[in-house]
Amino acid sequence: MGIWAVNHGVLVKIFVLCMMVSSVICIGANWGTQSTHPLPPSTIVKLLRDNGIQKVKLFDVDPSILYALGGSGIEVTVGIPNDMLSSLANSVAAAELWVQRNVSAHISSNSVDIRYVAVGNEPFLTTLNGTYTGTTYPALQNVQAALIKAGLGTRVKNNGIGNLSIIVGEVGWPTDGDLHANIQYAQRFNQGFMSHMGKGTPMRPGTVDAYLFSLIDEDAKSIKPGNFERHWGVFNYDGTPKYNLSLGSNSVGLVAASNVQYLSRQWCVMSSNTSLDDTQVAPSVSYACSHADCTSLGYGTSCGNLDARGNISYAFNSYYQENNQLLSACQFPGLSVVTTTDPSQGVCVYKVMIRTSTLGGGANVSSGFLSEPSNLLLLLFMILLTLL
């Protein structure tokens, strides 16, 4: 949940966001950027327009994304992350500088249709133990004052008004990483939700302004809440639709991203000559999964029916693809080989990573990976259960 303040042009409105989603008439989507290999912003903007998505909510300000949104006709909400709330709450000057750099400049020089600022990202979650309770509202007040000073709005009254607009900021269903996170449930939930959003509620009939959570999977998101955190997108990491979904304005279903470039069609898998009893297997899988995304492994997930070799191969390939198919990223000691035969099985897809403008880097697995600590011990334990 977040707090919104803003609206350039006529009004500055303050909203307490409930949960998110999209409406049939006025659909929006949350555009997260915590991906190791993000699609180019221009590709995602075209994806939004091709699917009739008229609004987008950003969790942070990325100049390259705002530049791509310039002149697109898409309404934009820019977010302020929680770690900035304290500085903005304690300094009007800091709020004015933030507005000048992240709102005014993009509206005036790039014709970005910024409509709202989301102050904080779920700052009142109980798991945050009140960390942002004292700074969220003062930050909102200072940001709103800065917007008014910049000529981007006028102040209106937080509650007590019967016709106060409500924005549903996030709503959706994950497709993997948990027993109850799958494509069937996600399609049923999202389609059912949108079919009701044009009607509103008994107390508030009419179209609801809402945002889907989320647009595209993010393979670098924190999995502290659960492995499903990386699988909220209605589109896969490469912009392909996960399931059929009618967004109202686009009744034919979702349209895939265009002109996406992939790395070579090759995968890193466990060598057929390697024994499952090899003492290097467990630490190698642990290393791979602590440096890449293995959240599709485990009970009830899309790759939950793999055998032991399948689990190991998935972990190796995830690391290999995340490191841009570097030769050194498929050199687990005596365990792995590169293959051009797709190892995918049924709904369990072994990725081929997309090509981005930031290719390079990676890690040299052969130089002492066993000394690296694992931060995914629970996931390793689940995989070892499968091995046994």
Short mmCIF file of C-alpha atoms in Angstrom, two decimals:
data_model
loop_
_atom_site.label_atom_id
_atom_site.label_comp_id
_atom_site.label_asym_id
_atom_site.label_seq_id
_atom_site.Cartn_x
_atom_site.Cartn_y
_atom_site.Cartn_z
CA MET A 1 0.00 0.00 0.00
CA GLY A 2 1.24 3.47 -0.70
CA ILE A 3 0.25 7.07 -0.28
CA TRP A 4 -0.32 9.11 -3.43
CA ALA A 5 -0.11 12.84 -3.74
CA VAL A 6 -0.15 14.91 -6.89
CA ASN A 7 -1.69 15.63 -10.24
CA HIS A 8 -0.14 18.07 -12.57
CA GLY A 9 -2.51 20.50 -14.19
CA VAL A 10 -5.49 21.11 -11.97
CA LEU A 11 -5.66 19.15 -8.76
CA VAL A 12 -3.37 17.57 -6.24
CA LYS A 13 -5.10 14.56 -4.74
CA ILE A 14 -4.10 12.42 -1.78
CA PHE A 15 -5.03 8.75 -1.94
CA VAL A 16 -4.53 5.84 0.39
CA LEU A 17 -3.94 2.91 -1.96
CA CYS A 18 -5.65 -0.35 -1.21
CA MET A 19 -4.57 -3.27 -3.38
CA MET A 20 -3.92 -3.23 -7.11
CA VAL A 21 -5.31 -4.31 -10.44
CA SER A 22 -6.75 -3.15 -13.70
CA SER A 23 -10.21 -2.14 -14.79
CA VAL A 24 -11.98 -2.95 -17.98
CA ILE A 25 -12.48 0.67 -18.95
CA CYS A 26 -9.37 2.32 -17.52
CA ILE A 27 -6.64 -0.25 -17.12
CA GLY A 28 -3.20 0.28 -15.61
CA ALA A 29 -0.21 -1.86 -14.74
CA ASN A 30 2.69 -1.80 -12.32
CA TRP A 31 6.04 -1.73 -14.09
CA GLY A 32 8.73 -3.18 -11.83
CA THR A 33 12.41 -3.09 -12.78
CA GLN A 34 14.08 -5.63 -10.49
CA SER A 35 15.24 -7.86 -13.33
CA THR A 36 18.71 -9.09 -14.24
CA HIS A 37 17.94 -8.74 -17.96
CA PRO A 38 15.21 -6.11 -18.42
CA LEU A 39 13.58 -5.49 -21.75
CA PRO A 40 14.44 -2.09 -23.28
CA PRO A 41 12.06 0.63 -22.04
CA SER A 42 10.96 1.40 -25.60
CA THR A 43 9.98 -2.27 -26.04
CA ILE A 44 7.86 -2.21 -22.89
CA VAL A 45 6.19 1.06 -23.85
CA LYS A 46 5.18 -0.51 -27.16
CA LEU A 47 3.97 -3.57 -25.25
CA LEU A 48 1.77 -1.35 -23.09
CA ARG A 49 0.28 0.42 -26.10
CA ASP A 50 -0.22 -2.79 -28.10
CA ASN A 51 -2.25 -4.18 -25.20
CA GLY A 52 -4.32 -1.07 -24.61
CA ILE A 53 -2.80 -0.42 -21.17
CA GLN A 54 -3.39 3.29 -20.61
CA LYS A 55 -1.71 3.85 -17.25
CA VAL A 56 1.52 2.72 -15.65
CA LYS A 57 2.85 2.92 -12.11
CA LEU A 58 6.61 3.03 -11.50
CA PHE A 59 8.10 2.14 -8.12
CA ASP A 60 11.06 4.46 -8.61
CA VAL A 61 12.22 7.12 -11.05
CA ASP A 62 14.30 5.80 -13.93
CA PRO A 63 15.18 8.53 -16.47
CA SER A 64 15.47 6.05 -19.35
CA ILE A 65 11.96 4.72 -18.65
CA LEU A 66 10.46 8.21 -18.38
CA TYR A 67 12.19 9.19 -21.61
CA ALA A 68 10.60 6.19 -23.37
CA LEU A 69 7.19 7.16 -21.96
CA GLY A 70 7.47 10.70 -23.30
CA GLY A 71 4.76 11.50 -25.82
CA SER A 72 3.32 7.98 -25.54
CA GLY A 73 -0.09 9.06 -24.26
CA ILE A 74 0.31 6.73 -21.27
CA GLU A 75 -0.52 8.23 -17.89
CA VAL A 76 2.33 7.80 -15.41
CA THR A 77 2.59 7.48 -11.65
CA VAL A 78 6.13 7.81 -10.31
CA GLY A 79 7.04 6.30 -6.98
CA ILE A 80 9.21 7.37 -4.09
CA PRO A 81 10.93 4.41 -2.39
CA ASN A 82 10.71 3.99 1.36
CA ASP A 83 14.38 4.71 1.95
CA MET A 84 13.83 8.29 0.77
CA LEU A 85 10.91 9.06 3.07
CA SER A 86 13.01 10.27 5.98
CA SER A 87 14.96 12.86 3.99
CA LEU A 88 11.82 14.14 2.26
CA ALA A 89 9.91 14.30 5.54
CA ASN A 90 12.62 16.36 7.22
CA SER A 91 13.41 18.79 4.42
CA VAL A 92 11.12 20.86 2.23
CA ALA A 93 14.16 21.72 0.12
CA ALA A 94 14.83 18.03 -0.50
CA ALA A 95 11.23 17.56 -1.59
CA GLU A 96 11.44 20.55 -3.92
CA LEU A 97 14.65 19.22 -5.48
CA TRP A 98 13.08 15.78 -5.94
CA VAL A 99 10.03 17.25 -7.67
CA GLN A 100 12.17 19.45 -9.90
CA ARG A 101 14.38 16.57 -11.05
CA ASN A 102 11.83 13.77 -11.24
CA VAL A 103 8.54 15.42 -12.14
CA SER A 104 8.87 18.96 -13.49
CA ALA A 105 11.84 18.23 -15.76
CA HIS A 106 10.18 15.25 -17.44
CA ILE A 107 6.85 17.00 -17.92
CA SER A 108 8.38 20.11 -19.45
CA SER A 109 11.21 18.68 -21.53
CA ASN A 110 9.92 15.26 -22.55
CA SER A 111 6.12 15.54 -22.46
CA VAL A 112 5.74 12.72 -19.95
CA ASP A 113 2.14 12.58 -18.75
CA ILE A 114 2.91 12.32 -15.02
CA ARG A 115 -0.37 12.30 -13.11
CA TYR A 116 0.54 11.11 -9.62
CA VAL A 117 3.39 10.58 -7.20
CA ALA A 118 3.20 7.49 -4.99
CA VAL A 119 4.85 8.39 -1.69
CA GLY A 120 6.27 5.16 -0.28
CA ASN A 121 5.76 1.54 -1.24
CA GLU A 122 3.58 -0.31 1.29
CA PRO A 123 5.12 1.75 4.13
CA PHE A 124 2.60 0.58 6.72
CA LEU A 125 3.17 -3.17 6.39
CA THR A 126 3.25 -4.79 9.81
CA THR A 127 6.48 -6.57 8.87
CA LEU A 128 8.19 -3.17 8.69
CA ASN A 129 7.49 -2.69 12.41
CA GLY A 130 6.42 0.93 12.07
CA THR A 131 9.70 2.04 10.50
CA TYR A 132 8.00 4.53 8.18
CA THR A 133 4.93 5.42 10.22
CA GLY A 134 6.34 8.74 11.38
CA THR A 135 7.83 9.84 8.06
CA THR A 136 5.30 8.85 5.38
CA TYR A 137 2.72 11.57 5.96
CA PRO A 138 5.24 14.41 6.53
CA ALA A 139 7.01 13.31 3.33
CA LEU A 140 3.68 13.39 1.50
CA GLN A 141 2.96 16.89 2.80
CA ASN A 142 6.36 18.19 1.71
CA VAL A 143 6.10 16.59 -1.73
CA GLN A 144 2.63 18.03 -2.19
CA ALA A 145 3.87 21.48 -1.14
CA ALA A 146 6.74 21.16 -3.61
CA LEU A 147 4.32 20.25 -6.39
CA ILE A 148 2.17 23.27 -5.62
CA LYS A 149 5.20 25.54 -5.56
CA ALA A 150 6.25 24.15 -8.94
CA GLY A 151 2.84 25.07 -10.35
CA LEU A 152 1.77 21.47 -10.79
CA GLY A 153 -1.35 21.41 -8.68
CA THR A 154 -3.51 22.84 -5.93
CA ARG A 155 -4.25 21.24 -2.60
CA VAL A 156 -7.60 19.48 -1.86
CA LYS A 157 -8.83 17.68 1.31
CA ASN A 158 -7.01 13.12 2.98
CA ASN A 159 -11.05 11.95 3.84
CA GLY A 160 -14.71 12.86 4.81
CA ILE A 161 -15.72 13.50 1.21
CA GLY A 162 -18.34 11.19 -0.25
CA ASN A 163 -17.13 11.44 -3.83
CA LEU A 164 -13.40 11.05 -3.06
CA SER A 165 -11.73 9.06 -5.80
CA ILE A 166 -10.17 5.71 -4.90
CA ILE A 167 -7.34 4.15 -6.85
CA VAL A 168 -6.65 0.43 -6.59
CA GLY A 169 -2.87 0.47 -6.80
CA GLU A 170 -1.93 -3.24 -6.92
CA VAL A 171 -3.80 -6.47 -7.55
CA GLY A 172 -2.91 -9.78 -9.11
CA TRP A 173 -2.01 -13.43 -8.63
CA PRO A 174 1.45 -15.03 -9.01
CA THR A 175 2.02 -17.90 -11.43
CA ASP A 176 4.88 -19.84 -9.83
CA GLY A 177 7.00 -20.31 -6.75
CA ASP A 178 4.24 -21.74 -4.54
CA LEU A 179 1.70 -24.54 -4.51
CA HIS A 180 -1.14 -22.07 -5.02
CA ALA A 181 0.70 -19.88 -7.51
CA ASN A 182 0.03 -21.15 -11.01
CA ILE A 183 -1.17 -20.01 -14.41
CA GLN A 184 -4.67 -21.42 -13.99
CA TYR A 185 -5.36 -19.59 -10.73
CA ALA A 186 -3.80 -16.37 -12.02
CA GLN A 187 -5.86 -16.37 -15.21
CA ARG A 188 -9.06 -17.08 -13.31
CA PHE A 189 -8.41 -14.40 -10.72
CA ASN A 190 -7.29 -11.63 -13.05
CA GLN A 191 -9.98 -12.22 -15.66
CA GLY A 192 -12.67 -12.49 -13.00
CA PHE A 193 -11.45 -9.36 -11.26
CA MET A 194 -11.48 -7.31 -14.41
CA SER A 195 -14.93 -8.46 -15.35
CA HIS A 196 -16.16 -6.88 -12.12
CA MET A 197 -14.07 -3.72 -12.17
CA GLY A 198 -16.32 -2.01 -14.70
CA LYS A 199 -19.21 -2.35 -12.26
CA GLY A 200 -17.55 -1.11 -9.10
CA THR A 201 -18.95 -2.10 -5.71
CA PRO A 202 -22.46 -1.81 -4.22
CA MET A 203 -21.37 1.26 -2.24
CA ARG A 204 -19.34 2.74 -5.11
CA PRO A 205 -20.85 1.71 -8.43
CA GLY A 206 -19.03 2.61 -11.63
CA THR A 207 -15.62 2.05 -13.13
CA VAL A 208 -12.69 1.66 -10.74
CA ASP A 209 -9.31 3.13 -11.57
CA ALA A 210 -6.90 0.23 -10.97
CA TYR A 211 -3.48 -1.24 -11.74
CA LEU A 212 -2.48 -4.83 -12.44
CA PHE A 213 0.30 -6.32 -10.40
CA SER A 214 2.32 -6.78 -12.30
CA LEU A 215 3.34 -6.31 -15.89
CA ILE A 216 6.45 -8.52 -16.23
CA ASP A 217 8.21 -11.04 -13.98
CA GLU A 218 11.19 -9.75 -12.00
CA ASP A 219 13.88 -12.37 -11.38
CA ALA A 220 15.90 -10.20 -8.99
CA LYS A 221 13.15 -9.35 -6.49
CA SER A 222 13.60 -10.26 -2.86
CA ILE A 223 12.06 -13.62 -1.99
CA LYS A 224 11.75 -12.91 1.72
CA PRO A 225 7.93 -12.94 1.47
CA GLY A 226 8.10 -16.12 -0.63
CA ASN A 227 9.46 -17.55 -3.89
CA PHE A 228 6.30 -16.38 -5.66
CA GLU A 229 7.54 -12.77 -5.46
CA ARG A 230 9.38 -13.20 -8.75
CA HIS A 231 6.33 -14.44 -10.66
CA TRP A 232 3.61 -11.77 -10.48
CA GLY A 233 3.78 -10.71 -14.12
CA VAL A 234 1.06 -11.33 -16.68
CA PHE A 235 4.00 -11.46 -19.08
CA ASN A 236 7.13 -13.59 -18.81
CA TYR A 237 10.60 -12.06 -18.48
CA ASP A 238 10.80 -11.81 -22.28
CA GLY A 239 7.43 -10.16 -22.79
CA THR A 240 5.55 -13.28 -23.91
CA PRO A 241 2.03 -13.67 -22.42
CA LYS A 242 1.67 -16.33 -19.76
CA TYR A 243 -2.01 -16.97 -20.44
CA ASN A 244 -5.00 -15.65 -22.30
CA LEU A 245 -6.32 -12.48 -20.71
CA SER A 246 -8.80 -9.99 -22.09
CA LEU A 247 -8.11 -6.44 -20.96
CA GLY A 248 -11.40 -5.04 -22.18
CA SER A 249 -9.98 -2.75 -24.84
CA ASN A 250 -8.07 -5.69 -26.27
CA SER A 251 -10.54 -8.58 -26.36
CA VAL A 252 -8.33 -10.78 -28.55
CA GLY A 253 -5.98 -11.48 -25.65
CA LEU A 254 -2.51 -10.32 -24.71
CA VAL A 255 -0.04 -9.26 -27.38
CA ALA A 256 3.61 -10.28 -26.97
CA ALA A 257 6.53 -7.87 -26.97
CA SER A 258 8.01 -7.38 -30.41
CA ASN A 259 11.60 -7.56 -31.70
CA VAL A 260 12.96 -9.28 -28.58
CA GLN A 261 16.52 -10.54 -29.08
CA TYR A 262 17.68 -13.74 -27.38
CA LEU A 263 21.04 -15.31 -26.64
CA SER A 264 21.98 -18.51 -28.49
CA ARG A 265 19.66 -21.50 -28.10
CA GLN A 266 21.89 -23.40 -25.73
CA TRP A 267 21.63 -24.56 -22.15
CA CYS A 268 23.90 -25.65 -19.30
CA VAL A 269 22.89 -29.05 -17.88
CA MET A 270 24.26 -31.79 -15.67
CA SER A 271 26.60 -34.11 -17.53
CA SER A 272 25.21 -37.59 -18.15
CA ASN A 273 28.57 -38.99 -17.00
CA THR A 274 28.25 -37.45 -13.55
CA SER A 275 27.03 -39.45 -10.58
CA LEU A 276 24.40 -38.01 -8.29
CA ASP A 277 26.63 -39.12 -5.41
CA ASP A 278 29.40 -36.75 -6.45
CA THR A 279 30.35 -34.66 -3.44
CA GLN A 280 30.41 -31.50 -5.58
CA VAL A 281 26.73 -31.71 -6.50
CA ALA A 282 25.15 -30.18 -3.38
CA PRO A 283 27.53 -27.21 -3.04
CA SER A 284 27.34 -26.55 -6.78
CA VAL A 285 23.54 -26.39 -6.73
CA SER A 286 23.68 -24.21 -3.63
CA TYR A 287 26.05 -21.79 -5.33
CA ALA A 288 24.01 -21.65 -8.54
CA CYS A 289 20.75 -20.99 -6.75
CA SER A 290 22.22 -18.37 -4.43
CA HIS A 291 23.42 -16.40 -7.47
CA ALA A 292 20.49 -16.98 -9.83
CA ASP A 293 16.76 -17.65 -9.81
CA CYS A 294 15.69 -21.17 -8.76
CA THR A 295 12.23 -20.22 -7.51
CA SER A 296 10.51 -22.47 -10.06
CA LEU A 297 11.94 -25.49 -8.22
CA GLY A 298 10.20 -27.02 -5.25
CA TYR A 299 6.95 -28.66 -4.26
CA GLY A 300 3.93 -27.54 -6.29
CA THR A 301 5.89 -25.28 -8.65
CA SER A 302 6.11 -25.42 -12.45
CA CYS A 303 9.28 -27.53 -12.21
CA GLY A 304 8.24 -29.48 -9.14
CA ASN A 305 8.01 -32.78 -11.01
CA LEU A 306 11.61 -32.85 -12.21
CA ASP A 307 13.83 -35.72 -11.15
CA ALA A 308 17.14 -35.17 -9.39
CA ARG A 309 19.09 -34.57 -12.59
CA GLY A 310 16.42 -32.22 -13.83
CA ASN A 311 16.63 -30.13 -10.65
CA ILE A 312 20.40 -29.90 -10.89
CA SER A 313 20.30 -29.02 -14.58
CA TYR A 314 17.70 -26.31 -13.96
CA ALA A 315 19.89 -24.72 -11.29
CA PHE A 316 22.98 -24.83 -13.51
CA ASN A 317 21.13 -23.36 -16.47
CA SER A 318 19.59 -20.58 -14.44
CA TYR A 319 23.06 -19.47 -13.39
CA TYR A 320 24.42 -19.90 -16.92
CA GLN A 321 21.69 -17.77 -18.51
CA GLU A 322 21.86 -15.08 -15.85
CA ASN A 323 25.57 -14.77 -16.60
CA ASN A 324 24.91 -14.32 -20.32
CA GLN A 325 25.99 -17.85 -21.29
CA LEU A 326 29.62 -17.21 -20.43
CA LEU A 327 31.72 -20.34 -20.85
CA SER A 328 32.96 -19.98 -17.28
CA ALA A 329 29.35 -20.00 -16.03
CA CYS A 330 28.94 -23.65 -17.08
CA GLN A 331 32.10 -24.99 -15.52
CA PHE A 332 30.80 -26.58 -12.35
CA PRO A 333 33.67 -28.95 -11.52
CA GLY A 334 33.21 -32.10 -13.60
CA LEU A 335 29.41 -31.78 -13.42
CA SER A 336 28.12 -29.65 -16.29
CA VAL A 337 28.05 -29.43 -20.07
CA VAL A 338 26.56 -27.05 -22.64
CA THR A 339 23.89 -28.55 -24.89
CA THR A 340 21.84 -27.33 -27.85
CA THR A 341 19.01 -29.75 -27.01
CA ASP A 342 16.23 -27.98 -25.10
CA PRO A 343 15.92 -29.72 -21.68
CA SER A 344 12.48 -28.19 -20.94
CA GLN A 345 9.85 -30.66 -19.75
CA GLY A 346 6.14 -29.87 -20.05
CA VAL A 347 5.34 -26.65 -18.20
CA CYS A 348 8.87 -26.51 -16.79
CA VAL A 349 10.76 -24.18 -19.11
CA TYR A 350 14.54 -23.87 -19.04
CA LYS A 351 15.17 -20.25 -20.01
CA VAL A 352 17.23 -18.85 -22.82
CA MET A 353 18.02 -15.35 -21.62
CA ILE A 354 17.24 -12.26 -23.63
CA ARG A 355 20.00 -10.13 -25.07
CA THR A 356 20.36 -6.73 -23.41
CA SER A 357 22.54 -3.69 -23.91
CA THR A 358 24.38 -4.47 -20.66
CA LEU A 359 25.78 -7.86 -21.62
CA GLY A 360 29.09 -8.72 -20.04
CA GLY A 361 30.37 -9.40 -16.57
CA GLY A 362 29.34 -12.67 -15.02
CA ALA A 363 31.25 -14.85 -12.61
CA ASN A 364 34.06 -17.33 -12.91
CA VAL A 365 32.60 -20.44 -11.36
CA SER A 366 35.80 -22.42 -11.64
CA SER A 367 37.71 -20.11 -9.32
CA GLY A 368 36.67 -21.19 -5.88
CA PHE A 369 32.89 -21.09 -5.92
CA LEU A 370 32.73 -23.53 -3.02
CA SER A 371 34.01 -20.82 -0.70
CA GLU A 372 30.97 -18.64 -1.42
CA PRO A 373 28.25 -18.71 1.28
CA SER A 374 24.74 -19.62 0.23
CA ASN A 375 21.81 -17.39 1.17
CA LEU A 376 19.18 -19.82 -0.08
CA LEU A 377 19.63 -22.71 2.31
CA LEU A 378 15.92 -23.40 2.46
CA LEU A 379 15.72 -23.76 -1.30
CA LEU A 380 18.76 -26.05 -1.27
CA PHE A 381 17.08 -28.19 1.37
CA MET A 382 13.99 -28.53 -0.83
CA ILE A 383 16.11 -29.59 -3.77
CA LEU A 384 18.04 -32.11 -1.70
CA LEU A 385 14.75 -33.63 -0.59
CA THR A 386 14.02 -34.26 -4.25
CA LEU A 387 17.46 -35.83 -4.70
CA LEU A 388 16.77 -38.23 -1.89
#
